[in-house]
N, CA and C of each residue as an Amber inpcrd file, in Angstrom:
protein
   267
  91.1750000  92.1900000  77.2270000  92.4360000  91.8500000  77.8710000
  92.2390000  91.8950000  79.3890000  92.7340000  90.6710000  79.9630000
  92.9250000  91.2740000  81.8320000  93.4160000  91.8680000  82.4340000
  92.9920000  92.0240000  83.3780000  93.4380000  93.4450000  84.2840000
  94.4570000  92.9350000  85.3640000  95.7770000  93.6060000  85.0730000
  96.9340000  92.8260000  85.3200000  96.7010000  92.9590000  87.0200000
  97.3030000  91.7740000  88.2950000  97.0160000  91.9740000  89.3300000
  97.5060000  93.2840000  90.1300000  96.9790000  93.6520000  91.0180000
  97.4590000  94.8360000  92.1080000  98.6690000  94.4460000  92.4100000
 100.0910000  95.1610000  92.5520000 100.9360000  94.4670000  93.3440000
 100.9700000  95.6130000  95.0890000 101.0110000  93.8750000  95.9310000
 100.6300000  94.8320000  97.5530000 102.4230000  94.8820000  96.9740000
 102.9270000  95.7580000  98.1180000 104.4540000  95.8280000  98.7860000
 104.0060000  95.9200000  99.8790000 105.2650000  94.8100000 100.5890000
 105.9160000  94.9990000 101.8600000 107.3570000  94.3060000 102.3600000
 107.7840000  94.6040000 103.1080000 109.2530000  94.8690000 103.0390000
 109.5460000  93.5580000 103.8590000 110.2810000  92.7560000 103.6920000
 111.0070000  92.0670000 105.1470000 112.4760000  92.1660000 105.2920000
 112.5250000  91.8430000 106.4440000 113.7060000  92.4300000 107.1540000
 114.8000000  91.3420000 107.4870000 115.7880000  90.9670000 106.6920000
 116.9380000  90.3490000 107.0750000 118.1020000  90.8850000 107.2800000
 118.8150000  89.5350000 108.5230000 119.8160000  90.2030000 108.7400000
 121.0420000  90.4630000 107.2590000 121.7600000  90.9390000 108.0920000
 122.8390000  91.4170000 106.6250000 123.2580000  90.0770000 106.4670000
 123.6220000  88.9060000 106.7690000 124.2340000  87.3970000 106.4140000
 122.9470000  86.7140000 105.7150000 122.0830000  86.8260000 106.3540000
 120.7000000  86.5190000 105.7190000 120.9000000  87.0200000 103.9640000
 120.7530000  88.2590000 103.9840000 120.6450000  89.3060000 102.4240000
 121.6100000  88.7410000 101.7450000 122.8230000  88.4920000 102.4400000
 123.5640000  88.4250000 101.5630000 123.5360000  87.0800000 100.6230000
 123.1520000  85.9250000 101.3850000 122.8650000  84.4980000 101.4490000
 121.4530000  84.4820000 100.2380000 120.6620000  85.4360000 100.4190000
 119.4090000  85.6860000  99.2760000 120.2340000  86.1030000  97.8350000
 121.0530000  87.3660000  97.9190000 121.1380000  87.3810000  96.6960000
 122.5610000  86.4430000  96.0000000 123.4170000  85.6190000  96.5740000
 124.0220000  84.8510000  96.3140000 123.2800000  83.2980000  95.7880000
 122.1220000  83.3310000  96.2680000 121.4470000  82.4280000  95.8150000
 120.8170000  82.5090000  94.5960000 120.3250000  83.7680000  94.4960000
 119.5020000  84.3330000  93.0480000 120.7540000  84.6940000  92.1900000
 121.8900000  84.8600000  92.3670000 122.8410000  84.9710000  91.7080000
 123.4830000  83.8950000  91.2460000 123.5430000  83.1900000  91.8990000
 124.3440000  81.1270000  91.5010000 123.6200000  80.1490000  90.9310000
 122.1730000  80.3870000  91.2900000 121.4070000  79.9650000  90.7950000
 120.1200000  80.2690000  90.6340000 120.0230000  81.4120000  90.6000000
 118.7300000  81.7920000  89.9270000 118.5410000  82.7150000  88.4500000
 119.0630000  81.1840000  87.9130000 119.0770000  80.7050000  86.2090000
 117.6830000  80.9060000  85.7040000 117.8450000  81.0030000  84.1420000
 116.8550000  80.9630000  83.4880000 115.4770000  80.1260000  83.9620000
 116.2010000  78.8120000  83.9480000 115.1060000  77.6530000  84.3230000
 114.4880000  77.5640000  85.3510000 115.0400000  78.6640000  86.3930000
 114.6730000  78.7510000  87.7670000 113.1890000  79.9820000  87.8120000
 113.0530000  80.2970000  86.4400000 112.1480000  81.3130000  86.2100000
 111.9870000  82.7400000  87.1250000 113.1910000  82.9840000  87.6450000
 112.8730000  84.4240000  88.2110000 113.8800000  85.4660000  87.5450000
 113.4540000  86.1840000  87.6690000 114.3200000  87.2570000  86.5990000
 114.5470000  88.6030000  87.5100000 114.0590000  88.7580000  88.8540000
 114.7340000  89.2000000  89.8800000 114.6120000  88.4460000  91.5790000
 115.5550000  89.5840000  91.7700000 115.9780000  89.1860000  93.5410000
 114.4960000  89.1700000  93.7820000 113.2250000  90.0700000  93.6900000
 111.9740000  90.0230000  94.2840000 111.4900000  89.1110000  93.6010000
 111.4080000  88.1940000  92.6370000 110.7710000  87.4280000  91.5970000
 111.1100000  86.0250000  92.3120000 112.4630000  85.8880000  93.0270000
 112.6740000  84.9180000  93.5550000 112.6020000  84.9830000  95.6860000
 111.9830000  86.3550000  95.4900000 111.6930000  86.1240000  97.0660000
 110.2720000  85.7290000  97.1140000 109.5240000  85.8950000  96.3350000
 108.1890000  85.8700000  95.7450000 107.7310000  84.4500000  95.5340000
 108.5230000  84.1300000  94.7540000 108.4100000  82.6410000  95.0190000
 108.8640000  81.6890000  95.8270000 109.9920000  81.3220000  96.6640000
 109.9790000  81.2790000  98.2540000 109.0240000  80.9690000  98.3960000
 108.4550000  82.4540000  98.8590000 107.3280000  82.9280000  99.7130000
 106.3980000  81.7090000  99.8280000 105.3270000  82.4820000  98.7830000
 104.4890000  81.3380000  98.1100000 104.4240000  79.7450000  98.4080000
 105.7380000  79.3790000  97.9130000 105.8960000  77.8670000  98.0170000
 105.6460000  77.5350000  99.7310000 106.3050000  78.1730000 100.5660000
 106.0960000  77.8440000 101.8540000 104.5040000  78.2480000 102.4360000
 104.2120000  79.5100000 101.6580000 102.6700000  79.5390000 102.2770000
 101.9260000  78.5970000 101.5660000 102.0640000  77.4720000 100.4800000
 101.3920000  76.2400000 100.3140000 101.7400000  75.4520000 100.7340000
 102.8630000  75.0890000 101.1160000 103.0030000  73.8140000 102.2110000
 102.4810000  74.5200000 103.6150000 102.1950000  75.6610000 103.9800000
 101.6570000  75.8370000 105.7290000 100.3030000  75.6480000 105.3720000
  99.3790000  76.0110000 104.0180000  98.2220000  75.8190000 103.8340000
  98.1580000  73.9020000 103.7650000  98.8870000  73.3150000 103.5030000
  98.5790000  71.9190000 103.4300000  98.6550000  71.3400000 104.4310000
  99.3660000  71.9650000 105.4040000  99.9360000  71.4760000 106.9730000
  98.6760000  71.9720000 107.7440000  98.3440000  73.0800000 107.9630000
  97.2430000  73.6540000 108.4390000  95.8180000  73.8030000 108.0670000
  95.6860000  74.0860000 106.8730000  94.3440000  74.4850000 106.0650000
  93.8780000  73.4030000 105.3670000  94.4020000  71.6970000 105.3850000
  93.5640000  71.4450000 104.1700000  93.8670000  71.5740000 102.7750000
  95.3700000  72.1610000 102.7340000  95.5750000  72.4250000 101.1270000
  94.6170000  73.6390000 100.7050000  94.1130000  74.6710000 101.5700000
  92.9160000  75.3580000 100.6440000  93.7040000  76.6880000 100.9480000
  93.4090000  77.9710000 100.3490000  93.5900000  79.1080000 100.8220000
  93.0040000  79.6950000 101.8670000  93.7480000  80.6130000 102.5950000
  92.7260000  81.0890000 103.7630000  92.2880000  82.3560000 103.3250000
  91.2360000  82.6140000 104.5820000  90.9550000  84.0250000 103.8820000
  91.8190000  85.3280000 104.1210000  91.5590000  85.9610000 103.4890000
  92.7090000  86.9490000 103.0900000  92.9420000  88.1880000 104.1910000
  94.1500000  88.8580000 104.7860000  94.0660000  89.3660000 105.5390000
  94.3670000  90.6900000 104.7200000  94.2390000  91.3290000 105.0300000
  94.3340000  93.0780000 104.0900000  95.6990000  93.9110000 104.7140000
  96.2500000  94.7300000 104.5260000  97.1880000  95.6510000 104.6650000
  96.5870000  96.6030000 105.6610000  97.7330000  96.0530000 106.7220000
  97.9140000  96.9510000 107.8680000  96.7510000  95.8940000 109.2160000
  96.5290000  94.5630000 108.6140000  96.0670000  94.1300000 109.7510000
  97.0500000  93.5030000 110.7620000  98.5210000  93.6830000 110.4840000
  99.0170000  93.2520000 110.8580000 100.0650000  93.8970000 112.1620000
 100.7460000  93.1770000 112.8430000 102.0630000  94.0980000 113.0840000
 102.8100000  94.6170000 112.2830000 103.6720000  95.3820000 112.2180000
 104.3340000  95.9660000 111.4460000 105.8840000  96.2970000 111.9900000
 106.8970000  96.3350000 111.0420000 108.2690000  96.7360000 111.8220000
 109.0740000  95.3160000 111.9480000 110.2020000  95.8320000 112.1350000
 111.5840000  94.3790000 112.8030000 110.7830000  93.8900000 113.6450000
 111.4830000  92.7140000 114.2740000 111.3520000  91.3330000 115.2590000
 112.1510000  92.7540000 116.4420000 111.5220000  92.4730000 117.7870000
 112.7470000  93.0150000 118.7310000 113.4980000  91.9620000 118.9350000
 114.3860000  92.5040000 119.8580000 115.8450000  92.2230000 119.7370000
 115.5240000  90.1400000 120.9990000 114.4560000  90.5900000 121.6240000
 114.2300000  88.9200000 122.0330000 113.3760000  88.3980000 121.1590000
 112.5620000  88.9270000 120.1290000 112.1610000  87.8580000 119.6450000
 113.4980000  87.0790000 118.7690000 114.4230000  88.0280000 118.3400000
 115.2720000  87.4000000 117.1960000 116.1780000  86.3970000 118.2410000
 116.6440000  86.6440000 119.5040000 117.0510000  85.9370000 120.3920000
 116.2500000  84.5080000 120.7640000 115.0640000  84.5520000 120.6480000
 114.1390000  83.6310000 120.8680000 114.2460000  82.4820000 119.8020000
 114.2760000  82.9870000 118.5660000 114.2100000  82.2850000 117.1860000
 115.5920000  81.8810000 117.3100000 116.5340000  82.5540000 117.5450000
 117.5760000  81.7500000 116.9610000 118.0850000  80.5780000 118.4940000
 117.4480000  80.5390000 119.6480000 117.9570000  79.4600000 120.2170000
 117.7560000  78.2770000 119.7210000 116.2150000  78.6250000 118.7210000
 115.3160000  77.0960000 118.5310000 116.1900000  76.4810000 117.0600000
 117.5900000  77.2490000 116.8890000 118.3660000  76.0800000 115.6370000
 119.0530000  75.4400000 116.3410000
């Protein structure tokens, strides 16, 4: 039998209109056919889907190589980056 995958965790951070907008979505429609069977099952997939369209936009369609836990920043956006992001809607 296989050896079921590692699951990493890590957290992201939305605003409260954001959250709320996620689980109203997994709630209205995240039906059977929609194959997720939770709020993380359907942030999960999101996810995913957009990191294969940035791999097709950027990479070639291929995977990149893998970055490991804790190579990253860590923590909220400060308060200009979220200012920054939201001029560009």
């Amino acid at each position: 039998m296989p050896r079921p995958k590692k699951i990493a965790a890590f957290t992201p951070y939305y605003t409260e209109e954001q959250a709320e907008q996620v689980r109203a979505a997994f709630l209205e429609a995240g039906k059977p056919e929609e194959g997720d069977t939770s709020v993380s099952d359907f942030i999960v997939r999101a996810s995913m889907r957009e990191v294969k369209r940035l791999q097709r936009k950027y990479n070639g369609g291929k995977p990149w190589p893998p970055v490991k836990a804790g190579e990253l920043r860590r923590g909220q956006r400060t308060m200009d980056e979220i200012r920054h992001r939201d001029e560009g809607k």
